[in-house]
Short mmCIF file of C-alpha atoms in Angstrom, two decimals:
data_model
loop_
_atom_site.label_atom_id
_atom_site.label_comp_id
_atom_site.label_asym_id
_atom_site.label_seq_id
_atom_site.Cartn_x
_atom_site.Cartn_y
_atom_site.Cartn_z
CA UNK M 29 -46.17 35.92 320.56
CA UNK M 30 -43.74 34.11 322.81
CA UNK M 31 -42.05 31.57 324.15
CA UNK M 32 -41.59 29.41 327.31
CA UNK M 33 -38.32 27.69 328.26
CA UNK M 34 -38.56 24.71 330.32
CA UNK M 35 -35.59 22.38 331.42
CA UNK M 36 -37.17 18.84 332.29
CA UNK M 37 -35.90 15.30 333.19
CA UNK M 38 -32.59 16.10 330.79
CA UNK M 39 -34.57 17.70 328.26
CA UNK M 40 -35.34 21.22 326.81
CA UNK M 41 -38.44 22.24 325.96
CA UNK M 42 -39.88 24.43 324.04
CA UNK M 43 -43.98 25.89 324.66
CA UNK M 44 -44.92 27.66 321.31
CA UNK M 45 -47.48 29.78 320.08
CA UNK M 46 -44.28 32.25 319.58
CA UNK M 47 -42.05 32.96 316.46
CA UNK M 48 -38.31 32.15 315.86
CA UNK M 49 -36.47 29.74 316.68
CA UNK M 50 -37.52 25.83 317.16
CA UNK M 51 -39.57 26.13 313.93
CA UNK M 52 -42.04 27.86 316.58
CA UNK M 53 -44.25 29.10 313.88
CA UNK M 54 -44.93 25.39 312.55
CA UNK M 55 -46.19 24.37 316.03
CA UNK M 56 -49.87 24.62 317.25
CA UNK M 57 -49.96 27.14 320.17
CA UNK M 58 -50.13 26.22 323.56
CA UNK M 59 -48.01 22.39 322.94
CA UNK M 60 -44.65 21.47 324.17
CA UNK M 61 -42.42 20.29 321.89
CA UNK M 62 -39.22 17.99 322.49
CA UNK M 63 -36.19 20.54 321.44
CA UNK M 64 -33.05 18.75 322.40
CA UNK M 65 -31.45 16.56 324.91
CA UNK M 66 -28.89 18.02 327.51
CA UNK M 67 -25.34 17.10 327.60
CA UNK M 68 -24.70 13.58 328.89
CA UNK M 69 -22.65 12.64 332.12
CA UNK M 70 -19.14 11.77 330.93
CA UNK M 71 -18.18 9.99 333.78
CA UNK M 72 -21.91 8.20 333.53
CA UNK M 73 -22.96 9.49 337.28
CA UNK M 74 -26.57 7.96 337.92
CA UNK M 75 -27.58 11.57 338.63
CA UNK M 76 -28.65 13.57 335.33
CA UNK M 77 -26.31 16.58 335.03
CA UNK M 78 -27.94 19.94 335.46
CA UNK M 79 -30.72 18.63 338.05
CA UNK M 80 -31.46 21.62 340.12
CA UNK M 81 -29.50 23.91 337.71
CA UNK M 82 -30.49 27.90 336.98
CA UNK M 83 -31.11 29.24 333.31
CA UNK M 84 -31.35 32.51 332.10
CA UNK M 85 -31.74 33.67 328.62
CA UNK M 86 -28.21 35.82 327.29
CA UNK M 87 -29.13 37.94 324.64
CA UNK M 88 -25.26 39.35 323.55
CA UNK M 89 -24.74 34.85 322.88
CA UNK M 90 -28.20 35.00 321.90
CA UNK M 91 -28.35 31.41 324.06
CA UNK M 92 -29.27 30.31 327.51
CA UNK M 93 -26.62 29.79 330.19
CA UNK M 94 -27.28 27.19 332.51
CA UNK M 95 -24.96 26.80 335.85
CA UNK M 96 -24.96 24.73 338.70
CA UNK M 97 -26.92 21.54 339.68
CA UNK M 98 -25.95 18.35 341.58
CA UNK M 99 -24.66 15.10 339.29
CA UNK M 100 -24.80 13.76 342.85
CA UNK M 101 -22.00 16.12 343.55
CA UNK M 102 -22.66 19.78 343.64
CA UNK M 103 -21.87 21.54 339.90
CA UNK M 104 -19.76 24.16 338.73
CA UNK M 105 -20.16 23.67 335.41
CA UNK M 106 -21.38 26.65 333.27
CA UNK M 107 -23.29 25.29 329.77
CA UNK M 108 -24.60 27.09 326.53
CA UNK M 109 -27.47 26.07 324.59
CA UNK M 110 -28.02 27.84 321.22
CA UNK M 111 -31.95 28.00 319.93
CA UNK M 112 -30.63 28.70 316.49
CA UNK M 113 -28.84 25.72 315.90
CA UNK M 114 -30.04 23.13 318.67
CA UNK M 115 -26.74 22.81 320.28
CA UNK M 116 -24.78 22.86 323.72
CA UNK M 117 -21.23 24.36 324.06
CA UNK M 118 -19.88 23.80 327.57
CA UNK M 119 -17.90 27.46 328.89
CA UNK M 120 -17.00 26.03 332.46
CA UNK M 121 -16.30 22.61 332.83
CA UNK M 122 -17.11 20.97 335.73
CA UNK M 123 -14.63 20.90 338.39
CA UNK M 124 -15.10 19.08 341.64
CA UNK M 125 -11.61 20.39 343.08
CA UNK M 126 -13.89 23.42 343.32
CA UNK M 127 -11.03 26.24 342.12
CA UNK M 128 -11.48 29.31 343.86
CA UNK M 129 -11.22 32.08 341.17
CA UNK M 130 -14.53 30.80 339.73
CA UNK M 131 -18.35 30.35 341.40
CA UNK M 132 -18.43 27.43 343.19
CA UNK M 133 -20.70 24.36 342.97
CA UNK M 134 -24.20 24.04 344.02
CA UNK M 135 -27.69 24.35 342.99
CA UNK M 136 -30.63 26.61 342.93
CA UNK M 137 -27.85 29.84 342.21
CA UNK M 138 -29.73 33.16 341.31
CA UNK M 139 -28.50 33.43 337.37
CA UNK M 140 -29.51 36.29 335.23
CA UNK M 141 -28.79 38.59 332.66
CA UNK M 142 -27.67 42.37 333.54
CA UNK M 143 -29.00 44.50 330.44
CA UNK M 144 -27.58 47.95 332.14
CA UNK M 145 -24.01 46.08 332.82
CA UNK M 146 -23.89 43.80 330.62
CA UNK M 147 -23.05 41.17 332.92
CA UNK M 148 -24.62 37.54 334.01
CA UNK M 149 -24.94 37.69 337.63
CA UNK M 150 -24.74 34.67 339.51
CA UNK M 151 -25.46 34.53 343.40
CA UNK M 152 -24.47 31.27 345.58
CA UNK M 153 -27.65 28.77 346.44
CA UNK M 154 -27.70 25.24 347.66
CA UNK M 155 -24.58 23.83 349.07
CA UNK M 156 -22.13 22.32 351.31
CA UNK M 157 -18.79 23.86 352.64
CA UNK M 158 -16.93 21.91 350.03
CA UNK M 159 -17.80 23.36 346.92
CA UNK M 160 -15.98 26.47 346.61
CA UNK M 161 -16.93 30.10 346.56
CA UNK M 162 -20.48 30.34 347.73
CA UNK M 163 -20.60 34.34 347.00
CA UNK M 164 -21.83 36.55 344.15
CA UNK M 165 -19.89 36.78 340.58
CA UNK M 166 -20.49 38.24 337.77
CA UNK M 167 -20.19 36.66 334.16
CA UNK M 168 -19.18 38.66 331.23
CA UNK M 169 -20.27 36.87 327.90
CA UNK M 170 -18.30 39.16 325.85
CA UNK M 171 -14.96 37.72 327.98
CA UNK M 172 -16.21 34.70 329.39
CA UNK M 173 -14.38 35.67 332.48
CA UNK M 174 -15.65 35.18 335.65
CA UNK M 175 -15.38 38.39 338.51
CA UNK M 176 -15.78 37.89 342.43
CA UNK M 177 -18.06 40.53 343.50
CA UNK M 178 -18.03 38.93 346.86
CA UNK M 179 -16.64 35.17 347.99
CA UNK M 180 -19.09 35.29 351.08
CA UNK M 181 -22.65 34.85 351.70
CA UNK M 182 -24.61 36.60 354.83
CA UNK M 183 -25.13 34.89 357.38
CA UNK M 184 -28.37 32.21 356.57
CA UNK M 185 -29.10 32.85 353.05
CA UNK M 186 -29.64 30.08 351.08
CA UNK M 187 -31.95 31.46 348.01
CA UNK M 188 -31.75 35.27 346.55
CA UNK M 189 -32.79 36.97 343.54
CA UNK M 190 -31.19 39.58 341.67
CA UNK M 191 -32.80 43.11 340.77
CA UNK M 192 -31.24 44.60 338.16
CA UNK M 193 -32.94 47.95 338.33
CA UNK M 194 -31.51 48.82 341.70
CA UNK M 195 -28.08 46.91 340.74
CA UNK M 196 -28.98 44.31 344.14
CA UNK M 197 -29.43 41.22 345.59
CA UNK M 198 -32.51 40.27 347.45
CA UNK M 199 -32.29 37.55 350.26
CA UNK M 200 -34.29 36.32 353.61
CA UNK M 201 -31.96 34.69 355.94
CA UNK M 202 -32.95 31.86 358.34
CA UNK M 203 -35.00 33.65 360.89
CA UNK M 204 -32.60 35.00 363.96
CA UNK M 205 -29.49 33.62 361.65
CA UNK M 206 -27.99 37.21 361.53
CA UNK M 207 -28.74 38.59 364.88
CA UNK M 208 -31.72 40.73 363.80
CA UNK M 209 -34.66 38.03 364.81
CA UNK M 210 -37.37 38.19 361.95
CA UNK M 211 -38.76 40.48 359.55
CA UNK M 212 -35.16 41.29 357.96
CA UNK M 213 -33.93 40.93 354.51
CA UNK M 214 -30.05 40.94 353.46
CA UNK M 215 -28.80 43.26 350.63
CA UNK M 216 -25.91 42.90 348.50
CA UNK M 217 -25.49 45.73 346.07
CA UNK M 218 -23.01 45.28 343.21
CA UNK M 219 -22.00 48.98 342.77
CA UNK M 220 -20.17 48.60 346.73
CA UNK M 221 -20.06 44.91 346.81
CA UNK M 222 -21.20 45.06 350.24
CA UNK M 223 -24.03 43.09 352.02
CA UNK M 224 -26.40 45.27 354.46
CA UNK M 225 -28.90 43.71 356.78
CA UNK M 226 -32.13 46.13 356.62
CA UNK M 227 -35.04 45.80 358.76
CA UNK M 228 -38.23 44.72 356.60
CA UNK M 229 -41.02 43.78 358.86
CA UNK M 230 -43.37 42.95 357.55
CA UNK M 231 -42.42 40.37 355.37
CA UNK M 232 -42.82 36.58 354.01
CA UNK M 233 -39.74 35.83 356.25
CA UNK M 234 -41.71 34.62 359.91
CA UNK M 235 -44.44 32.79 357.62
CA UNK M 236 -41.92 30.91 355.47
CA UNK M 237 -39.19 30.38 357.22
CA UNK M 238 -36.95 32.75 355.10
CA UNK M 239 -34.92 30.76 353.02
CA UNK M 240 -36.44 28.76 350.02
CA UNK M 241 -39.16 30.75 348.87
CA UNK M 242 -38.54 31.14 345.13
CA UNK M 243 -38.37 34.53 343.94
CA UNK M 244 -38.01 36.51 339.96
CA UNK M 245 -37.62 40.05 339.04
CA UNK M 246 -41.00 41.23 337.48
CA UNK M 247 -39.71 44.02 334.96
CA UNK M 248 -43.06 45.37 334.44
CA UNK M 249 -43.37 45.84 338.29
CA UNK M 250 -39.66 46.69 339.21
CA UNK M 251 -39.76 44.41 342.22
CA UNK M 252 -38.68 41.41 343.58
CA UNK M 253 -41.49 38.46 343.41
CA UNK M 254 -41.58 35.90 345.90
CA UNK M 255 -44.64 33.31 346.47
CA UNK M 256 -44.66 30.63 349.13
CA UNK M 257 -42.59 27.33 348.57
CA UNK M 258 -41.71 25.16 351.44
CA UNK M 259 -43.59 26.91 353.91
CA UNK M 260 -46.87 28.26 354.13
CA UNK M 261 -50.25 29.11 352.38
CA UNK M 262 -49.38 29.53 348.63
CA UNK M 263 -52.24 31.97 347.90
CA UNK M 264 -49.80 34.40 349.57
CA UNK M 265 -47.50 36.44 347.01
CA UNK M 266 -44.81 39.71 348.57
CA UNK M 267 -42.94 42.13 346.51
CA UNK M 268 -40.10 43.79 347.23
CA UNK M 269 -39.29 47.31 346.60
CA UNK M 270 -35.37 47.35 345.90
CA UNK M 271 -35.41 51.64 346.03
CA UNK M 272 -37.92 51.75 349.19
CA UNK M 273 -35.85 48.56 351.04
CA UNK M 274 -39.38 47.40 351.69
CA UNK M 275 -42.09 44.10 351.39
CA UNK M 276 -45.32 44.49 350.28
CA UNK M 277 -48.13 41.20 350.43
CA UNK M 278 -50.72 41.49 347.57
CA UNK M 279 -53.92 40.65 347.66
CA UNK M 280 -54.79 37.19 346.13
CA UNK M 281 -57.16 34.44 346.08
CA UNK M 282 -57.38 31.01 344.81
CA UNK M 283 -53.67 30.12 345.62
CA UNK M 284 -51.97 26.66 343.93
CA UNK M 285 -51.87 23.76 346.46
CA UNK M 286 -48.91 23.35 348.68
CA UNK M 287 -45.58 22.81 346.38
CA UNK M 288 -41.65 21.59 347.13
CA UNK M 289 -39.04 22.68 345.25
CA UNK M 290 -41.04 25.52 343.61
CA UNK M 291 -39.35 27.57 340.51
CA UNK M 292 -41.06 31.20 339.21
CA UNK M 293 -40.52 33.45 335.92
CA UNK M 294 -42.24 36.83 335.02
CA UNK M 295 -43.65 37.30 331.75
CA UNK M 296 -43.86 41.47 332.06
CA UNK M 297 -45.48 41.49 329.11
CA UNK M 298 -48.67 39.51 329.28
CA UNK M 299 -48.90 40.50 332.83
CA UNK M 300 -48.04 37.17 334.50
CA UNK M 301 -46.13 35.16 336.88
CA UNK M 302 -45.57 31.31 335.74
CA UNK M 303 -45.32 28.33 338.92
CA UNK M 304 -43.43 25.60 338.58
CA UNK M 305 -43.07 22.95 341.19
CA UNK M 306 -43.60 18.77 342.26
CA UNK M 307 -46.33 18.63 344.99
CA UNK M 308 -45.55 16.05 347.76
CA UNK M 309 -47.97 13.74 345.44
CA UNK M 310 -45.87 13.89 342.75
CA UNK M 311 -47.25 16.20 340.19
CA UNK M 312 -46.75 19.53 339.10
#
């Protein structure tokens, strides 16, 4: 049995058929229940905080860590929600002087949880040049300190995922935007700290435009996922091989209608990918 974690206009919710926390085991399977509201605006912005924030689950807490967003500004603020108890802590305020020694603001960061290093890696998304370091970090929950593992992106990536089997990040710049044309993927590995441009043709980079497909790690694979989100035919769906440095499409059929602003999560145990995103006609 388990559960599904969804953040939604200021809410959490909770999909159950799964047992622990939320009173899970009292609720009919398959339903969405209401769990808790998410920490008001203190300075009553018109914006809800957290919109286009990243979650990831932190076993050590035993909570989810949310960072980022836009509140219209971008966010630096790092938040804890506890299923036990129902309850938000706030670990980073938010901090529109955008400090250096600490990620900076923006949305759509890569955020997840490093079993093997117990770390919470967080990789630079959406943002501006005034929101502070745009790099990678890591988290560590036992600390709460925040480490610069790099206070520089590649050239054109916007959107990355993290693999933690292979200790790297995965990224598809704008085409051309690092000298290498199409069909190339940038590296960061967290060992070296160093980003590496590697020649990946093929790959979803020429159909997609190489910058806002989402991606996840699939543990039960040990790849990269990525599926089509601004760009393209969504019945496409790539892996990427973090040992091999290579793409790989799969063959699919029936694809989801064209998406924006398209989220993913793997389920490695019932086999699964789950899509998340608003069509241009407004539903999901």
């Amino acid at each position: 049995m388990r559960r599904i974690a969804l953040f939604a206009a200021g809410m959490l919710l909770a999909a159950a058929g799964v047992q622990g926390s939320y009173a899970a085991d009292s609720i009919p399977a398959n339903t969405w229940v209401r769990v808790a509201d998410c920490p008001g605006d203190a300075e009553g912005r018109e914006v809800p905080p957290g919109r286009a924030s990243t979650w990831t689950y932190c076993p050590p807490l035993k909570a989810f860590l949310r960072y980022g967003g836009y509140t219209p500004r971008f966010s630096n603020a790092m938040d804890q929600f506890d299923p036990a108890t129902g309850k938000w802590k706030r670990l980073a305020a938010e901090d529109e002087n955008y400090p250096t020694n600490r990620p900076g603001g923006g949305c759509l960061w890569a955020v997840q949880y490093d079993d093997k290093r117990q770390l919470v890696w967080l990789g630079a998304g959406v943002a501006n040049g005034f929101a502070g370091s745009q790099g990678i970090w890591s988290y560590d929950p036992k600390t709460g300190k925040f480490d610069a593992g790099s206070t520089n992106l590649a050239p054109g990536v916007v959107r990355m995922c993290f693999d933690p089997g292979n200790g790297l990040f995965v990224a598809q710049p704008w085409p051309k935007s690092n000298g290498m044309g199409e069909g190339s993927t940038m590296i960061f590995t967290v060992e070296d700290r160093k980003w590496q441009a590697v020649r990946t043709a093929p790959s979803p980079q020429p159909l997609w435009g190489g910058h806002l497909f989402p991606m996840t790690y699939d543990a039960g694979l040990s790849r990269v996922v990525a599926i089509a989100g601004e760009k393209g035919p969504t019945n496409e769906v790539w892996t990427f091989d973090g040992a091999a440095r290579q793409w790989e499409q799969l063959p699919t059929s029936n694809g989801p209608s064209f998406r924006m602003r398209s989220v993913i999560a793997a389920d490695p145990d019932n086999k699964v990918i789950m899509l998340h995103g608003v069509h241009p006609g407004g539903y999901t």
